[in-house]
Amino acid sequence: MSVVRQEAEATRGAARTASRRFTLTPTVTVYLALAALLVVGSILVGLQGGVLLDQGGILNILTRSTVLGLVAVGQTIVIISGSLDLSVAYLVGLCSLVAAETMAGSDGMMLPGVLLALAVAAVVGLVNGLVVTVLKVNAFIATLGVALILRGYLEQNYTGPAGSVPRAFQHLGFDRIGPVPIGVLLMLLVAALAWWYLKRTRGGYHTYAVGGDVDVARLSGVRTGRTIVTAHVLCAVAAGLAGVFLASRLGSGAPYVGTDAGYDLESIAAVVLGGTALAGGRGGVVGTIGGVLILATLDTVFDDLAVDPFFKDVVRGIVLIVAVALYARRKHSRRSA
């Protein structure tokens, strides 16, 4: 009887091992969903007499992905740490203005303009991190408060676009290397650096540890406050870089370019679609890029089909809810097993 029981246990163990081996990770799932969306979108656009994945359509998807991708990569780091940042949309607009006004159309001021914009972004990120860690304010409230401060500054001092970037700097926003826009390569470079930081450095390991359980991380000797502040600074710098890129495309700074596109909530949606847990401790930038591409593809398909903007938001909301529900269900299933 014991032999039969041992054989049954061995069979169940082998089944569990095989099940784990073939379990789809969130990252794999998001790219499978992207592939399915491209197929369905191509069919729907084709029925209307258009082509989704011709050169123009692919460039449109990639261009839409660039700025959101930059912001979402930074948002990924801060969400993995167990925090979030709602100030990124206003920060994008502010940094576009700082860069454009510093450059003032002069080729010689391009580097100072970029560095000053990124420095301003880093300071805002530092403030966010300190309010969360030192003042113990919830990240949602802390970053929302900083967002309102930035909004007040922009509304008080700007009524429209300001500053100008030199023509040479606009190559960043419009030129391509072969078929690939420079902006997309910039986004992928930032994503690669973020992946390396999270997966290959002590700071990245600490980010996952703090997001997983801040008390356990603290008891393990991790400087949790420093880790969270660093995550906020990196997130803000990524948003600042997005603002600089937008200045190169627009030719000037625009105070509401970030809020008009909704990069605060859009970036969080992309991160969640990519499989990163809002509670922190799980996820990565590879999945986030997949989430960004899904949102950009949806926008491109909707534009090709001339879909009503209200319906666009409804579909995007349904996609986000379904994705989070599937991830939560899979996590619950693994725990039950």
Tab-separated table of C-alpha atoms in Angstrom:
chain	number	residue	atom	x	y	z
A	1	MET	CA	0.000	0.000	0.000
A	2	SER	CA	2.847	2.372	0.838
A	3	VAL	CA	4.453	1.633	-2.528
A	4	VAL	CA	1.214	2.571	-4.324
A	5	ARG	CA	0.980	5.752	-2.277
A	6	GLN	CA	4.586	6.686	-3.086
A	7	GLU	CA	3.953	6.103	-6.786
A	8	ALA	CA	0.824	8.302	-6.634
A	9	GLU	CA	2.750	11.054	-4.872
A	10	ALA	CA	5.518	10.815	-7.461
A	11	THR	CA	2.955	11.052	-10.271
A	12	ARG	CA	1.337	14.127	-8.714
A	13	GLY	CA	4.754	15.701	-8.181
A	14	ALA	CA	5.679	15.128	-11.796
A	15	ALA	CA	2.353	16.635	-12.905
A	16	ARG	CA	2.934	19.712	-10.768
A	17	THR	CA	6.455	20.086	-12.184
A	18	ALA	CA	5.156	19.819	-15.741
A	19	SER	CA	2.396	22.309	-14.968
A	20	ARG	CA	4.907	24.809	-13.632
A	21	ARG	CA	7.141	24.240	-16.634
A	22	PHE	CA	4.388	25.166	-19.061
A	23	THR	CA	2.840	27.990	-17.042
A	24	LEU	CA	2.710	31.231	-19.002
A	25	THR	CA	4.467	34.083	-17.251
A	26	PRO	CA	2.918	37.574	-17.361
A	27	THR	CA	5.667	38.705	-19.740
A	28	VAL	CA	4.981	35.893	-22.200
A	29	THR	CA	1.245	36.498	-21.865
A	30	VAL	CA	1.481	40.186	-22.718
A	31	TYR	CA	3.460	39.505	-25.895
A	32	LEU	CA	1.045	36.769	-26.930
A	33	ALA	CA	-1.759	39.266	-26.383
A	34	LEU	CA	0.146	41.810	-28.482
A	35	ALA	CA	0.514	39.302	-31.311
A	36	ALA	CA	-3.199	38.482	-31.153
A	37	LEU	CA	-4.067	42.188	-31.163
A	38	LEU	CA	-1.928	42.776	-34.246
A	39	VAL	CA	-3.683	39.942	-36.066
A	40	VAL	CA	-7.189	41.061	-35.081
A	41	GLY	CA	-6.357	44.713	-35.726
A	42	SER	CA	-4.963	43.909	-39.155
A	43	ILE	CA	-8.165	42.055	-40.049
A	44	LEU	CA	-10.432	44.858	-38.828
A	45	VAL	CA	-8.433	47.579	-40.587
A	46	GLY	CA	-8.246	45.412	-43.717
A	47	LEU	CA	-12.047	45.111	-43.764
A	48	GLN	CA	-12.145	48.909	-43.935
A	49	GLY	CA	-9.779	48.915	-46.882
A	50	GLY	CA	-6.661	49.893	-44.941
A	51	VAL	CA	-3.409	48.230	-43.914
A	52	LEU	CA	-2.303	48.242	-40.289
A	53	LEU	CA	1.199	46.829	-40.570
A	54	ASP	CA	2.529	48.685	-43.589
A	55	GLN	CA	5.527	50.965	-43.113
A	56	GLY	CA	3.380	53.920	-42.097
A	57	GLY	CA	1.363	51.892	-39.615
A	58	ILE	CA	4.430	50.368	-37.972
A	59	LEU	CA	6.081	53.787	-37.687
A	60	ASN	CA	2.892	55.147	-36.167
A	61	ILE	CA	2.846	52.419	-33.516
A	62	LEU	CA	6.532	52.900	-32.723
A	63	THR	CA	6.203	56.686	-32.536
A	64	ARG	CA	3.228	56.439	-30.194
A	65	SER	CA	5.222	54.048	-28.018
A	66	THR	CA	8.277	56.251	-27.552
A	67	VAL	CA	7.205	58.849	-24.989
A	68	LEU	CA	4.839	56.545	-23.125
A	69	GLY	CA	7.581	53.914	-23.069
A	70	LEU	CA	10.074	56.313	-21.504
A	71	VAL	CA	7.623	57.333	-18.783
A	72	ALA	CA	6.407	53.765	-18.189
A	73	VAL	CA	9.938	52.380	-17.765
A	74	GLY	CA	10.537	54.823	-14.934
A	75	GLN	CA	7.112	54.106	-13.496
A	76	THR	CA	7.972	50.396	-13.491
A	77	ILE	CA	10.935	50.947	-11.201
A	78	VAL	CA	8.975	52.983	-8.683
A	79	ILE	CA	5.987	50.591	-8.710
A	80	ILE	CA	8.244	47.572	-8.148
A	81	SER	CA	9.548	49.377	-5.064
A	82	GLY	CA	5.970	49.487	-3.738
A	83	SER	CA	5.359	53.151	-4.565
A	84	LEU	CA	4.032	55.071	-7.597
A	85	ASP	CA	4.298	58.527	-9.179
A	86	LEU	CA	1.321	60.633	-10.278
A	87	SER	CA	3.431	63.735	-10.957
A	88	VAL	CA	5.065	62.437	-14.153
A	89	ALA	CA	2.548	64.035	-16.550
A	90	TYR	CA	3.165	67.570	-15.290
A	91	LEU	CA	6.872	66.841	-15.000
A	92	VAL	CA	7.003	65.941	-18.706
A	93	GLY	CA	5.581	69.356	-19.591
A	94	LEU	CA	7.854	71.191	-17.161
A	95	CYS	CA	11.002	69.522	-18.471
A	96	SER	CA	10.047	70.250	-22.074
A	97	LEU	CA	9.831	73.930	-21.126
A	98	VAL	CA	13.104	73.909	-19.185
A	99	ALA	CA	14.929	72.330	-22.107
A	100	ALA	CA	13.391	74.591	-24.762
A	101	GLU	CA	13.814	77.832	-22.819
A	102	THR	CA	17.408	77.001	-21.911
A	103	MET	CA	18.293	76.173	-25.520
A	104	ALA	CA	16.500	79.255	-26.873
A	105	GLY	CA	17.266	78.123	-30.418
A	106	SER	CA	21.036	77.996	-29.844
A	107	ASP	CA	23.067	74.969	-30.925
A	108	GLY	CA	25.577	75.615	-28.170
A	109	MET	CA	22.910	75.354	-25.463
A	110	MET	CA	21.604	71.921	-26.412
A	111	LEU	CA	23.640	69.978	-23.841
A	112	PRO	CA	23.036	72.486	-20.994
A	113	GLY	CA	19.331	72.433	-21.821
A	114	VAL	CA	19.130	68.651	-21.640
A	115	LEU	CA	21.200	68.449	-18.445
A	116	LEU	CA	19.205	71.195	-16.726
A	117	ALA	CA	15.902	69.526	-17.617
A	118	LEU	CA	17.107	66.192	-16.237
A	119	ALA	CA	18.439	67.916	-13.107
A	120	VAL	CA	15.049	69.541	-12.507
A	121	ALA	CA	13.407	66.143	-12.960
A	122	ALA	CA	15.816	64.548	-10.478
A	123	VAL	CA	15.032	67.240	-7.885
A	124	VAL	CA	11.287	66.639	-8.285
A	125	GLY	CA	11.862	62.904	-7.919
A	126	LEU	CA	13.969	63.525	-4.818
A	127	VAL	CA	11.168	65.596	-3.302
A	128	ASN	CA	8.663	62.843	-4.062
A	129	GLY	CA	10.882	60.236	-2.452
A	130	LEU	CA	11.590	62.291	0.658
A	131	VAL	CA	7.922	63.113	1.201
A	132	VAL	CA	7.117	59.399	1.001
A	133	THR	CA	9.983	58.166	3.183
A	134	VAL	CA	10.671	60.990	5.640
A	135	LEU	CA	7.207	62.461	6.088
A	136	LYS	CA	5.595	58.993	5.764
A	137	VAL	CA	2.950	60.272	3.355
A	138	ASN	CA	1.211	57.682	1.190
A	139	ALA	CA	2.801	57.680	-2.284
A	140	PHE	CA	-0.539	58.339	-3.980
A	141	ILE	CA	-1.143	61.474	-1.918
A	142	ALA	CA	2.492	62.602	-1.913
A	143	THR	CA	2.976	62.485	-5.669
A	144	LEU	CA	-0.506	63.880	-6.304
A	145	GLY	CA	0.400	66.824	-4.078
A	146	VAL	CA	3.636	67.406	-5.987
A	147	ALA	CA	1.661	67.144	-9.236
A	148	LEU	CA	-0.694	69.896	-8.057
A	149	ILE	CA	2.278	72.096	-7.140
A	150	LEU	CA	3.732	71.640	-10.616
A	151	ARG	CA	0.330	72.300	-12.141
A	152	GLY	CA	0.004	75.544	-10.187
A	153	TYR	CA	3.446	76.672	-11.340
A	154	LEU	CA	2.683	75.895	-14.984
A	155	GLU	CA	-0.714	77.601	-14.913
A	156	GLN	CA	0.726	80.691	-13.249
A	157	ASN	CA	3.667	81.141	-15.606
A	158	TYR	CA	2.601	79.714	-18.976
A	159	THR	CA	-0.391	80.136	-21.242
A	160	GLY	CA	1.008	78.153	-24.143
A	161	PRO	CA	4.222	76.909	-25.770
A	162	ALA	CA	7.456	78.662	-24.819
A	163	GLY	CA	11.119	78.548	-25.785
A	164	SER	CA	12.554	76.955	-28.894
A	165	VAL	CA	14.985	74.196	-29.720
A	166	PRO	CA	17.565	74.484	-32.529
A	167	ARG	CA	16.920	72.666	-35.772
A	168	ALA	CA	19.819	70.304	-35.073
A	169	PHE	CA	18.112	69.105	-31.890
A	170	GLN	CA	14.931	68.263	-33.790
A	171	HIS	CA	16.784	65.419	-35.496
A	172	LEU	CA	16.290	63.494	-32.236
A	173	GLY	CA	12.528	63.641	-32.669
A	174	PHE	CA	12.235	62.977	-36.393
A	175	ASP	CA	15.287	61.179	-37.794
A	176	ARG	CA	15.605	57.446	-38.256
A	177	ILE	CA	18.458	54.970	-38.355
A	178	GLY	CA	17.366	52.753	-41.201
A	179	PRO	CA	13.666	52.084	-40.671
A	180	VAL	CA	13.781	52.673	-36.894
A	181	PRO	CA	13.154	56.145	-35.396
A	182	ILE	CA	15.907	57.457	-33.145
A	183	GLY	CA	13.325	58.020	-30.425
A	184	VAL	CA	12.479	54.312	-30.354
A	185	LEU	CA	16.154	53.429	-30.005
A	186	LEU	CA	16.375	55.922	-27.137
A	187	MET	CA	13.406	54.288	-25.422
A	188	LEU	CA	14.905	50.813	-25.858
A	189	LEU	CA	18.247	52.025	-24.502
A	190	VAL	CA	16.549	53.437	-21.407
A	191	ALA	CA	14.584	50.192	-21.007
A	192	ALA	CA	17.797	48.155	-21.296
A	193	LEU	CA	19.494	50.296	-18.657
A	194	ALA	CA	16.472	49.923	-16.349
A	195	TRP	CA	16.490	46.141	-16.893
A	196	TRP	CA	20.185	45.996	-16.052
A	197	TYR	CA	19.648	48.088	-12.928
A	198	LEU	CA	16.770	45.934	-11.689
A	199	LYS	CA	18.245	42.543	-12.554
A	200	ARG	CA	21.996	42.973	-12.203
A	201	THR	CA	22.685	45.504	-9.447
A	202	ARG	CA	22.342	45.529	-5.692
A	203	GLY	CA	20.037	48.542	-5.938
A	204	GLY	CA	17.740	46.566	-8.198
A	205	TYR	CA	17.652	43.591	-5.835
A	206	HIS	CA	16.837	45.961	-2.992
A	207	THR	CA	14.038	47.505	-5.067
A	208	TYR	CA	12.346	44.121	-5.425
A	209	ALA	CA	12.934	43.332	-1.754
A	210	VAL	CA	11.411	46.596	-0.536
A	211	GLY	CA	8.419	46.193	-2.838
A	212	GLY	CA	7.914	42.598	-1.720
A	213	ASP	CA	7.905	43.350	2.000
A	214	VAL	CA	9.381	46.577	3.317
A	215	ASP	CA	9.596	45.327	6.928
A	216	VAL	CA	11.420	42.128	5.988
A	217	ALA	CA	13.755	44.152	3.773
A	218	ARG	CA	14.497	46.541	6.634
A	219	LEU	CA	15.210	43.683	9.027
A	220	SER	CA	17.513	42.182	6.386
A	221	GLY	CA	19.658	45.303	6.421
A	222	VAL	CA	18.276	47.024	3.319
A	223	ARG	CA	18.149	50.809	3.534
A	224	THR	CA	14.527	51.001	2.514
A	225	GLY	CA	14.268	54.774	2.526
A	226	ARG	CA	17.252	55.198	0.226
A	227	THR	CA	15.886	52.528	-2.124
A	228	ILE	CA	12.484	54.204	-2.447
A	229	VAL	CA	14.031	57.660	-2.956
A	230	THR	CA	16.319	56.264	-5.656
A	231	ALA	CA	13.341	54.669	-7.418
A	232	HIS	CA	11.487	57.992	-7.427
A	233	VAL	CA	14.509	59.858	-8.758
A	234	LEU	CA	14.977	57.355	-11.579
A	235	CYS	CA	11.271	57.529	-12.434
A	236	ALA	CA	11.383	61.324	-12.566
A	237	VAL	CA	14.524	61.366	-14.719
A	238	ALA	CA	12.833	59.033	-17.210
A	239	ALA	CA	9.856	61.416	-17.335
A	240	GLY	CA	12.243	64.338	-17.784
A	241	LEU	CA	13.871	62.571	-20.703
A	242	ALA	CA	10.411	62.112	-22.231
A	243	GLY	CA	9.862	65.870	-21.891
A	244	VAL	CA	13.163	66.608	-23.616
A	245	PHE	CA	12.221	64.258	-26.452
A	246	LEU	CA	8.844	65.946	-26.869
A	247	ALA	CA	10.566	69.339	-27.030
A	248	SER	CA	12.629	68.017	-29.930
A	249	ARG	CA	9.471	66.951	-31.756
A	250	LEU	CA	7.436	70.065	-31.034
A	251	GLY	CA	10.268	72.545	-31.540
A	252	SER	CA	9.380	74.220	-28.223
A	253	GLY	CA	8.252	73.483	-24.702
A	254	ALA	CA	4.580	72.808	-24.003
A	255	PRO	CA	3.222	73.045	-20.436
A	256	TYR	CA	0.404	70.538	-20.838
A	257	VAL	CA	1.870	68.094	-23.328
A	258	GLY	CA	2.143	65.460	-20.604
A	259	THR	CA	-1.298	65.907	-19.075
A	260	ASP	CA	-3.088	66.112	-22.434
A	261	ALA	CA	-1.730	62.650	-23.248
A	262	GLY	CA	-2.489	61.375	-19.738
A	263	TYR	CA	0.977	59.957	-19.211
A	264	ASP	CA	0.416	59.543	-15.473
A	265	LEU	CA	-2.413	57.010	-15.697
A	266	GLU	CA	-1.332	55.700	-19.117
A	267	SER	CA	2.088	54.777	-17.765
A	268	ILE	CA	0.576	52.967	-14.786
A	269	ALA	CA	-1.774	51.112	-17.142
A	270	ALA	CA	1.165	50.018	-19.318
A	271	VAL	CA	3.080	48.805	-16.270
A	272	VAL	CA	0.107	46.807	-14.999
A	273	LEU	CA	-0.598	45.349	-18.452
A	274	GLY	CA	3.028	44.242	-18.521
A	275	GLY	CA	2.504	42.088	-15.433
A	276	THR	CA	4.045	44.275	-12.728
A	277	ALA	CA	2.122	44.058	-9.458
A	278	LEU	CA	0.806	47.380	-8.158
A	279	ALA	CA	1.609	46.151	-4.658
A	280	GLY	CA	5.277	45.954	-5.664
A	281	GLY	CA	7.914	43.269	-5.600
A	282	ARG	CA	7.107	41.602	-8.947
A	283	GLY	CA	7.422	42.573	-12.609
A	284	GLY	CA	9.929	44.130	-14.959
A	285	VAL	CA	10.510	46.474	-17.864
A	286	VAL	CA	10.314	43.763	-20.554
A	287	GLY	CA	6.646	43.242	-19.797
A	288	THR	CA	6.108	46.999	-19.546
A	289	ILE	CA	7.348	47.521	-23.108
A	290	GLY	CA	4.815	44.915	-24.213
A	291	GLY	CA	2.089	46.828	-22.375
A	292	VAL	CA	3.172	50.058	-24.049
A	293	LEU	CA	3.033	48.422	-27.477
A	294	ILE	CA	-0.461	47.084	-26.757
A	295	LEU	CA	-1.740	50.560	-25.868
A	296	ALA	CA	-0.016	52.120	-28.889
A	297	THR	CA	-1.441	49.437	-31.194
A	298	LEU	CA	-4.931	49.935	-29.800
A	299	ASP	CA	-4.684	53.682	-30.458
A	300	THR	CA	-3.447	53.113	-34.001
A	301	VAL	CA	-6.213	50.611	-34.776
A	302	PHE	CA	-8.867	52.910	-33.325
A	303	ASP	CA	-7.590	55.850	-35.371
A	304	ASP	CA	-7.588	53.773	-38.560
A	305	LEU	CA	-11.168	52.709	-37.827
A	306	ALA	CA	-12.228	56.253	-36.819
A	307	VAL	CA	-13.576	54.952	-33.512
A	308	ASP	CA	-15.342	57.362	-31.160
A	309	PRO	CA	-12.960	58.572	-28.401
A	310	PHE	CA	-15.399	57.529	-25.671
A	311	PHE	CA	-15.494	53.970	-26.999
A	312	LYS	CA	-11.687	53.962	-27.177
A	313	ASP	CA	-11.478	54.667	-23.453
A	314	VAL	CA	-14.085	51.997	-22.710
A	315	VAL	CA	-12.109	49.340	-24.602
A	316	ARG	CA	-8.821	50.364	-22.990
A	317	GLY	CA	-10.447	50.160	-19.557
A	318	ILE	CA	-11.863	46.702	-20.282
A	319	VAL	CA	-8.463	45.484	-21.519
A	320	LEU	CA	-6.782	46.731	-18.347
A	321	ILE	CA	-9.371	45.164	-16.022
A	322	VAL	CA	-9.262	41.822	-17.831
A	323	ALA	CA	-5.452	41.751	-17.729
A	324	VAL	CA	-5.294	42.457	-13.998
A	325	ALA	CA	-8.037	39.903	-13.326
A	326	LEU	CA	-6.160	37.218	-15.269
A	327	TYR	CA	-2.894	37.926	-13.454
A	328	ALA	CA	-4.667	37.829	-10.077
A	329	ARG	CA	-6.447	34.582	-10.969
A	330	ARG	CA	-3.191	32.951	-12.055
A	331	LYS	CA	-1.493	34.024	-8.831
A	332	HIS	CA	-4.370	32.631	-6.766
A	333	SER	CA	-4.253	29.351	-8.701
A	334	ARG	CA	-0.526	28.952	-8.040
A	335	ARG	CA	-1.039	29.546	-4.319
A	336	SER	CA	-3.882	27.012	-4.204
A	337	ALA	CA	-1.713	24.419	-5.950
